[in-house]
XYZ file of N, CA and C in Angstrom:
162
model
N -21.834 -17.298 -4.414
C -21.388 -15.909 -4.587
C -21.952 -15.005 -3.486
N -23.506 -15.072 -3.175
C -23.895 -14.274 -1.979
C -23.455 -14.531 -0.722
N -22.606 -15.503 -0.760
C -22.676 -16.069 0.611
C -20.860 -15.352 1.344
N -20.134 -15.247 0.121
C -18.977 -15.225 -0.246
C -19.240 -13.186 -0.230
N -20.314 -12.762 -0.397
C -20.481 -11.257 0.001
C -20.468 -11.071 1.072
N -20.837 -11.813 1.567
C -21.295 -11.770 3.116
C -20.199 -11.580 3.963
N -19.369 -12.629 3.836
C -18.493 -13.138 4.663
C -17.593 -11.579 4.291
N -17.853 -10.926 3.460
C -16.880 -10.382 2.932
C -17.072 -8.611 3.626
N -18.412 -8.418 3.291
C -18.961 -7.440 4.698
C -18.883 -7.685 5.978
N -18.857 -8.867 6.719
C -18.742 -9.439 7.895
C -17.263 -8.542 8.357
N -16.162 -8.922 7.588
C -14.902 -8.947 7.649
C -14.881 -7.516 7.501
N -15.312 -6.461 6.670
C -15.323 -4.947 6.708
C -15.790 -4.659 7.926
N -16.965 -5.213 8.517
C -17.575 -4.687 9.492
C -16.601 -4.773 10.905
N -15.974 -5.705 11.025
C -15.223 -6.278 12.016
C -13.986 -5.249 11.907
N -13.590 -4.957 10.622
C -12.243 -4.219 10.960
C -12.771 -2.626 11.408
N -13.577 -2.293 10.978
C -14.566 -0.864 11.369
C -14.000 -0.989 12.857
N -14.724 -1.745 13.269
C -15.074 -2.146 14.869
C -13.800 -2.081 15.261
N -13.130 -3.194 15.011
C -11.666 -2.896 15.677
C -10.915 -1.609 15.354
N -11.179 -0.656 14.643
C -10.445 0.457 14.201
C -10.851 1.365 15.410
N -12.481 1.605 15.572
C -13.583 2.218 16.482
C -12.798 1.442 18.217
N -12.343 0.746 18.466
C -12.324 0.183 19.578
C -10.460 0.557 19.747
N -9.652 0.208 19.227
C -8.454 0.979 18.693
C -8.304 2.073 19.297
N -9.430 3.281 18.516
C -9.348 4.821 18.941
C -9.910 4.732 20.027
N -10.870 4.246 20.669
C -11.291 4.594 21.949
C -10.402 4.421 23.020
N -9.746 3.514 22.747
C -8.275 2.954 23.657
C -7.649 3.789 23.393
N -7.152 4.655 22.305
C -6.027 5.068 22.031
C -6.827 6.980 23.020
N -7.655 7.434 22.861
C -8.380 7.981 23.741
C -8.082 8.079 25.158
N -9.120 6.902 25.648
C -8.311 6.890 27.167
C -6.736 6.902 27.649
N -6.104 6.132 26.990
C -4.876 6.579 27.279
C -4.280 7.482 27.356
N -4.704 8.395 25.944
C -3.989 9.721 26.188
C -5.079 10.808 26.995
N -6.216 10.429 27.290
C -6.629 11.623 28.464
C -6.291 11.261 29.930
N -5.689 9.871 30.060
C -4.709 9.497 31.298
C -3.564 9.992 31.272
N -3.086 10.093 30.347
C -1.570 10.034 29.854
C -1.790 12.086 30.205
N -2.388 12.439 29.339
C -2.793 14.352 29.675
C -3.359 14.470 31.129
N -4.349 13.995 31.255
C -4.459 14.466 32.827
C -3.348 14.486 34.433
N -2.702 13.467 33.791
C -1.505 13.212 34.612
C -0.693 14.502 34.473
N -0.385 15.058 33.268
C 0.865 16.090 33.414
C -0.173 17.441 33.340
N -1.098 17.608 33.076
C -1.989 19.090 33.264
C -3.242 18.488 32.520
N -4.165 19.450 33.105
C -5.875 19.545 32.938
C -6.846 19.628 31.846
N -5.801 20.332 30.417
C -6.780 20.467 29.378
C -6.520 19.271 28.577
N -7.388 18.620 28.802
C -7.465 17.686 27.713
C -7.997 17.351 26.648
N -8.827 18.641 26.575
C -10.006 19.084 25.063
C -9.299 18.803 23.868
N -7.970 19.988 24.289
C -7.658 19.775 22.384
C -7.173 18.215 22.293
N -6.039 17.623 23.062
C -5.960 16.286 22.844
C -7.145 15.329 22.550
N -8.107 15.857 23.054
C -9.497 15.103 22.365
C -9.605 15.493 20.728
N -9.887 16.348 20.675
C -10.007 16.990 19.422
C -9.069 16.521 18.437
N -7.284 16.494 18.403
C -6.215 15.782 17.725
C -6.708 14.546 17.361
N -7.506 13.666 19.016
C -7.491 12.188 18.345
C -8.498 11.837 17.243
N -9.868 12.650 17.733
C -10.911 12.166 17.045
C -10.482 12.796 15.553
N -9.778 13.638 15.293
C -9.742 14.138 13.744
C -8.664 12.764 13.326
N -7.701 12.167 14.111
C -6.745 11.077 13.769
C -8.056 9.738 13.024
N -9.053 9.578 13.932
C -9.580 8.813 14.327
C -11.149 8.655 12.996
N -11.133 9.733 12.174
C -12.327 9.880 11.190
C -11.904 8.859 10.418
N -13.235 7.972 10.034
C -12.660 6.834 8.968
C -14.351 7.000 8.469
């Protein structure tokens, strides 16, 4: 049974991570994707990370 917890937090922890790694990608892209057509890219920061609260 403990072992079977484990594996089972392992697997939460991992999707965290990939969610966290996800938004950071999804991030750079769009402050590439914004800097390309104009300069402020604050609030587009701001949009993602509120997308991005888990």
């Amino acid at each position: 049974m403990g072992h079977r917890k484990i594996s089972i937090v392992c697997l939460a922890n991992s999707i965290l991570y990939f969610k966290f790694t996800v938004c950071l990608m999804a991030i750079l892209v769009w402050n590439l994707f914004r800097s390309r057509r104009q300069q402020s890219t604050i609030k587009g920061n701001h949009s993602c990370s509120q997308v991005c609260k888990f």
